[in-house]
Amino acid sequence: MALSAVVEPGDPVVGGWVAQHGPVEAWRDLQDGRRDGSVSRRRWEGLRHRAGRTDPRASLAEAAACGGRFVAPGDPEWPSQLDDLGAAAPVGLWVRGTASLRLLAVRSVAVVGARACTDYGAWVATDLARSLAARGWTVASGAAYGVDGAAHQGALRGGGQTVAVLASGVDTGYPAGHAGLLERVRAQGLMVSELPPGGHPTRHRFLQRNRLLAALTRGTVVVEAAPRSGALATARRAAALGRHVMGVPGSVLSAQSDGVHQLLRGGAHLVSRAEEVIELVGAMGELADVAGTTDPRDLLTEPAGRVLGAVPPGGAAAVEQIAADAGCGVAGAQAVLLELCALGYVERSGESWSLRR
């Protein structure tokens, strides 16, 4: 807990030092002034200065007061996939909410995008997150305005769970305009941060928050993003970690879709609905349902399709007339009509055939 207030998120040098010596020994070295050779003197002085102002017991009390807790590597609730970050892995996480972080992260997808999103982007993010949540998937995002907020709202509307990964402390959250939304996220999911209560966001912390989103989830979906966007940084982190990277295409006339189109040209998967996302990130057998996009008649053989097309849509016809219109023999048409009848496409009335309603 003390190190979470001292070590800046994503610092691989200090992270490697902590991983080598362990958190307890690293904290003792800081208190006693025993500088590790891997840490520069200037950085060591900064760490010592922060350590002198750190009160982990007070931080724990502040977190407990708002229903929060601290989760460290090795705890039952720790998501082991965060270890993929190596030396840049968090020293621990402050979590607010009643759900288990490890369990929520097992089936999770990050949905991210532009803050200044279009109405199209907001609608797509909301609908995609709602559908994912309704299918039992946790939707993770960064709680920012625009696509992030729409993703959280969609997951909540879908009756599922959502995780807000913050660049500030979990006691207040950021931005302030999403205070109500974050309270709903806390009640129906989790708020997560590397910073102790009272931690304030900076540009660097926003960037490092992206790596946490990428590592925590099975894949990242970018809905809208300009060419230089934090959402694209999340996608790049996900790709480097071997996670799935997906993009929702937008209008070629919209600057907010340029970044997504760059991702798609670079090999990201094009997705437009939740089933396609699950097909990529889910277990074997969780495939996209294509029934809704395929006409069952398309699966008929070519002769059967011609015979079915020869049956008049508004009446009945004798087999001889159907055979002539289909361009086949009467015996062949009769055999095909019997098959179509068994499949439920046509019905027989005396000597005539008609389409079954």
mmCIF file of C-alpha atoms in Angstrom, residues 56-246:
data_model
loop_
_atom_site.group_PDB
_atom_site.id
_atom_site.type_symbol
_atom_site.label_atom_id
_atom_site.label_comp_id
_atom_site.label_asym_id
_atom_site.label_seq_id
_atom_site.Cartn_x
_atom_site.Cartn_y
_atom_site.Cartn_z
ATOM 1 C CA PRO A 56 -0.567 3.678 4.171
ATOM 2 C CA ARG A 57 -2.758 3.228 7.252
ATOM 3 C CA ALA A 58 -4.486 6.517 6.534
ATOM 4 C CA SER A 59 -4.961 5.518 2.902
ATOM 5 C CA LEU A 60 -6.485 2.208 3.933
ATOM 6 C CA ALA A 61 -8.834 3.992 6.332
ATOM 7 C CA GLU A 62 -9.897 6.426 3.580
ATOM 8 C CA ALA A 63 -10.541 3.544 1.210
ATOM 9 C CA ALA A 64 -12.520 1.616 3.818
ATOM 10 C CA ALA A 65 -14.632 4.689 4.512
ATOM 11 C CA CYS A 66 -15.920 4.652 0.926
ATOM 12 C CA GLY A 67 -16.168 0.870 0.633
ATOM 13 C CA GLY A 68 -12.758 0.330 -0.931
ATOM 14 C CA ARG A 69 -9.915 -2.113 -0.345
ATOM 15 C CA PHE A 70 -6.370 -2.871 -1.493
ATOM 16 C CA VAL A 71 -5.577 -5.922 -3.642
ATOM 17 C CA ALA A 72 -1.956 -7.057 -3.961
ATOM 18 C CA PRO A 73 -0.261 -9.619 -6.223
ATOM 19 C CA GLY A 74 -0.739 -13.060 -4.732
ATOM 20 C CA ASP A 75 -4.122 -12.228 -3.197
ATOM 21 C CA PRO A 76 -7.012 -14.517 -4.248
ATOM 22 C CA GLU A 77 -8.638 -11.528 -5.961
ATOM 23 C CA TRP A 78 -5.551 -10.555 -7.981
ATOM 24 C CA PRO A 79 -6.029 -10.995 -11.782
ATOM 25 C CA SER A 80 -2.962 -12.982 -12.807
ATOM 26 C CA GLN A 81 -3.110 -11.661 -16.393
ATOM 27 C CA LEU A 82 -1.743 -8.351 -15.087
ATOM 28 C CA ASP A 83 1.561 -10.149 -14.569
ATOM 29 C CA ASP A 84 1.938 -10.078 -18.370
ATOM 30 C CA LEU A 85 3.016 -6.446 -17.930
ATOM 31 C CA GLY A 86 6.277 -7.652 -16.376
ATOM 32 C CA ALA A 87 8.248 -4.896 -14.666
ATOM 33 C CA ALA A 88 5.491 -2.412 -15.600
ATOM 34 C CA ALA A 89 2.856 -4.366 -13.658
ATOM 35 C CA PRO A 90 1.115 -2.481 -10.848
ATOM 36 C CA VAL A 91 2.447 -3.002 -7.324
ATOM 37 C CA GLY A 92 -1.169 -3.321 -6.238
ATOM 38 C CA LEU A 93 -4.663 -2.023 -6.956
ATOM 39 C CA TRP A 94 -7.195 -0.018 -5.001
ATOM 40 C CA VAL A 95 -10.637 -1.456 -5.654
ATOM 41 C CA ARG A 96 -14.070 -0.118 -4.794
ATOM 42 C CA GLY A 97 -17.155 -2.313 -5.097
ATOM 43 C CA THR A 98 -18.344 -5.689 -3.822
ATOM 44 C CA ALA A 99 -17.555 -7.897 -6.811
ATOM 45 C CA SER A 100 -14.341 -9.908 -7.201
ATOM 46 C CA LEU A 101 -11.896 -8.246 -9.585
ATOM 47 C CA ARG A 102 -10.380 -11.564 -10.608
ATOM 48 C CA LEU A 103 -13.774 -13.084 -11.458
ATOM 49 C CA LEU A 104 -14.971 -10.032 -13.391
ATOM 50 C CA ALA A 105 -11.753 -9.971 -15.407
ATOM 51 C CA VAL A 106 -12.045 -13.612 -16.508
ATOM 52 C CA ARG A 107 -14.605 -12.729 -19.205
ATOM 53 C CA SER A 108 -13.960 -9.066 -19.902
ATOM 54 C CA VAL A 109 -13.625 -6.802 -22.925
ATOM 55 C CA ALA A 110 -12.363 -3.221 -23.026
ATOM 56 C CA VAL A 111 -14.546 -0.820 -25.013
ATOM 57 C CA VAL A 112 -12.764 2.498 -25.555
ATOM 58 C CA GLY A 113 -12.866 5.470 -27.865
ATOM 59 C CA ALA A 114 -12.935 9.201 -28.357
ATOM 60 C CA ARG A 115 -14.018 11.637 -25.669
ATOM 61 C CA ALA A 116 -15.471 13.964 -28.306
ATOM 62 C CA CYS A 117 -17.357 11.148 -29.992
ATOM 63 C CA THR A 118 -20.175 11.558 -32.479
ATOM 64 C CA ASP A 119 -23.765 10.482 -31.841
ATOM 65 C CA TYR A 120 -22.988 7.420 -33.927
ATOM 66 C CA GLY A 121 -20.020 6.525 -31.717
ATOM 67 C CA ALA A 122 -22.014 6.959 -28.522
ATOM 68 C CA TRP A 123 -24.852 4.829 -29.873
ATOM 69 C CA VAL A 124 -22.530 2.048 -31.066
ATOM 70 C CA ALA A 125 -20.600 1.957 -27.774
ATOM 71 C CA THR A 126 -23.804 1.828 -25.734
ATOM 72 C CA ASP A 127 -25.412 -0.888 -27.833
ATOM 73 C CA LEU A 128 -22.235 -2.983 -28.064
ATOM 74 C CA ALA A 129 -21.645 -2.829 -24.307
ATOM 75 C CA ARG A 130 -25.286 -3.578 -23.553
ATOM 76 C CA SER A 131 -25.208 -6.672 -25.766
ATOM 77 C CA LEU A 132 -21.900 -7.883 -24.303
ATOM 78 C CA ALA A 133 -23.167 -7.430 -20.746
ATOM 79 C CA ALA A 134 -26.421 -9.228 -21.547
ATOM 80 C CA ARG A 135 -24.324 -12.198 -22.691
ATOM 81 C CA GLY A 136 -22.388 -12.350 -19.438
ATOM 82 C CA TRP A 137 -19.291 -10.361 -20.419
ATOM 83 C CA THR A 138 -17.766 -7.657 -18.243
ATOM 84 C CA VAL A 139 -17.250 -4.349 -20.038
ATOM 85 C CA ALA A 140 -14.171 -2.387 -18.921
ATOM 86 C CA SER A 141 -13.441 1.210 -19.824
ATOM 87 C CA GLY A 142 -11.832 4.377 -18.520
ATOM 88 C CA ALA A 143 -14.878 6.337 -17.266
ATOM 89 C CA ALA A 144 -14.025 9.330 -19.485
ATOM 90 C CA TYR A 145 -16.590 11.385 -21.341
ATOM 91 C CA GLY A 146 -17.697 10.140 -24.747
ATOM 92 C CA VAL A 147 -17.277 6.487 -25.725
ATOM 93 C CA ASP A 148 -16.013 5.367 -22.295
ATOM 94 C CA GLY A 149 -19.049 6.722 -20.481
ATOM 95 C CA ALA A 150 -21.390 5.311 -23.126
ATOM 96 C CA ALA A 151 -19.786 1.869 -22.714
ATOM 97 C CA HIS A 152 -20.329 1.897 -18.939
ATOM 98 C CA GLN A 153 -23.924 3.049 -19.373
ATOM 99 C CA GLY A 154 -24.604 0.355 -21.953
ATOM 100 C CA ALA A 155 -23.276 -2.391 -19.676
ATOM 101 C CA LEU A 156 -25.441 -1.130 -16.832
ATOM 102 C CA ARG A 157 -28.507 -1.080 -19.080
ATOM 103 C CA GLY A 158 -27.732 -4.625 -20.149
ATOM 104 C CA GLY A 159 -27.964 -5.729 -16.524
ATOM 105 C CA GLY A 160 -24.318 -6.793 -16.500
ATOM 106 C CA GLN A 161 -21.176 -5.733 -14.716
ATOM 107 C CA THR A 162 -18.660 -3.095 -15.699
ATOM 108 C CA VAL A 163 -15.215 -2.046 -14.475
ATOM 109 C CA ALA A 164 -14.015 1.567 -14.512
ATOM 110 C CA VAL A 165 -10.211 1.771 -14.584
ATOM 111 C CA LEU A 166 -9.311 5.217 -13.270
ATOM 112 C CA ALA A 167 -6.339 7.566 -13.461
ATOM 113 C CA SER A 168 -7.311 8.991 -10.058
ATOM 114 C CA GLY A 169 -8.146 7.631 -6.621
ATOM 115 C CA VAL A 170 -11.241 5.469 -6.243
ATOM 116 C CA ASP A 171 -12.567 7.706 -3.478
ATOM 117 C CA THR A 172 -13.626 10.475 -5.842
ATOM 118 C CA GLY A 173 -13.169 9.270 -9.412
ATOM 119 C CA TYR A 174 -12.659 11.374 -12.496
ATOM 120 C CA PRO A 175 -14.179 13.248 -14.255
ATOM 121 C CA ALA A 176 -16.380 14.941 -11.673
ATOM 122 C CA GLY A 177 -19.243 15.082 -14.156
ATOM 123 C CA HIS A 178 -19.415 11.276 -14.050
ATOM 124 C CA ALA A 179 -19.850 11.063 -10.287
ATOM 125 C CA GLY A 180 -23.363 9.657 -10.631
ATOM 126 C CA LEU A 181 -22.303 7.172 -13.292
ATOM 127 C CA LEU A 182 -19.334 6.000 -11.219
ATOM 128 C CA GLU A 183 -21.607 5.436 -8.235
ATOM 129 C CA ARG A 184 -23.740 3.149 -10.390
ATOM 130 C CA VAL A 185 -20.585 1.413 -11.647
ATOM 131 C CA ARG A 186 -19.477 0.846 -8.055
ATOM 132 C CA ALA A 187 -22.872 -0.619 -7.159
ATOM 133 C CA GLN A 188 -23.005 -2.920 -10.198
ATOM 134 C CA GLY A 189 -19.304 -3.532 -10.824
ATOM 135 C CA LEU A 190 -15.960 -2.109 -9.727
ATOM 136 C CA MET A 191 -13.866 1.047 -9.697
ATOM 137 C CA VAL A 192 -10.127 0.269 -9.963
ATOM 138 C CA SER A 193 -7.010 2.426 -9.654
ATOM 139 C CA GLU A 194 -3.302 2.083 -9.025
ATOM 140 C CA LEU A 195 -3.364 5.302 -7.003
ATOM 141 C CA PRO A 196 -4.324 5.474 -3.325
ATOM 142 C CA PRO A 197 -7.312 7.588 -2.219
ATOM 143 C CA GLY A 198 -6.712 11.238 -2.993
ATOM 144 C CA GLY A 199 -4.597 10.483 -6.059
ATOM 145 C CA HIS A 200 -5.105 13.023 -8.825
ATOM 146 C CA PRO A 201 -4.988 12.378 -12.586
ATOM 147 C CA THR A 202 -2.151 13.529 -14.829
ATOM 148 C CA ARG A 203 -1.486 13.015 -18.523
ATOM 149 C CA HIS A 204 1.101 10.340 -17.721
ATOM 150 C CA ARG A 205 -1.340 8.497 -15.469
ATOM 151 C CA PHE A 206 -4.006 8.516 -18.157
ATOM 152 C CA LEU A 207 -1.535 6.909 -20.555
ATOM 153 C CA GLN A 208 -0.509 4.295 -17.993
ATOM 154 C CA ARG A 209 -4.165 3.602 -17.194
ATOM 155 C CA ASN A 210 -4.456 2.391 -20.779
ATOM 156 C CA ARG A 211 -1.942 -0.406 -20.251
ATOM 157 C CA LEU A 212 -4.011 -1.627 -17.285
ATOM 158 C CA LEU A 213 -7.165 -1.764 -19.424
ATOM 159 C CA ALA A 214 -5.309 -3.676 -22.129
ATOM 160 C CA ALA A 215 -3.789 -6.234 -19.757
ATOM 161 C CA LEU A 216 -6.904 -6.768 -17.639
ATOM 162 C CA THR A 217 -9.165 -7.783 -20.535
ATOM 163 C CA ARG A 218 -9.181 -10.404 -23.262
ATOM 164 C CA GLY A 219 -9.461 -7.854 -26.015
ATOM 165 C CA THR A 220 -9.951 -4.176 -26.801
ATOM 166 C CA VAL A 221 -12.643 -2.717 -29.042
ATOM 167 C CA VAL A 222 -12.062 0.816 -30.357
ATOM 168 C CA VAL A 223 -15.313 2.483 -31.403
ATOM 169 C CA GLU A 224 -14.124 5.932 -32.481
ATOM 170 C CA ALA A 225 -10.652 7.456 -32.268
ATOM 171 C CA ALA A 226 -8.687 10.244 -33.872
ATOM 172 C CA PRO A 227 -5.231 9.353 -35.267
ATOM 173 C CA ARG A 228 -3.537 10.508 -32.016
ATOM 174 C CA SER A 229 -5.820 9.091 -29.373
ATOM 175 C CA GLY A 230 -5.497 7.422 -25.996
ATOM 176 C CA ALA A 231 -7.825 4.723 -27.291
ATOM 177 C CA LEU A 232 -5.264 3.823 -29.942
ATOM 178 C CA ALA A 233 -2.608 3.657 -27.224
ATOM 179 C CA THR A 234 -4.780 1.110 -25.421
ATOM 180 C CA ALA A 235 -5.112 -0.877 -28.638
ATOM 181 C CA ARG A 236 -1.342 -0.848 -29.196
ATOM 182 C CA ARG A 237 -0.794 -2.047 -25.627
ATOM 183 C CA ALA A 238 -3.308 -4.830 -26.169
ATOM 184 C CA ALA A 239 -1.590 -5.937 -29.373
ATOM 185 C CA ALA A 240 1.814 -5.968 -27.659
ATOM 186 C CA LEU A 241 0.372 -8.186 -24.928
ATOM 187 C CA GLY A 242 -1.084 -10.624 -27.438
ATOM 188 C CA ARG A 243 -4.679 -9.594 -26.805
ATOM 189 C CA HIS A 244 -7.284 -9.227 -29.533
ATOM 190 C CA VAL A 245 -7.615 -5.759 -31.062
ATOM 191 C CA MET A 246 -10.923 -4.862 -32.716
#
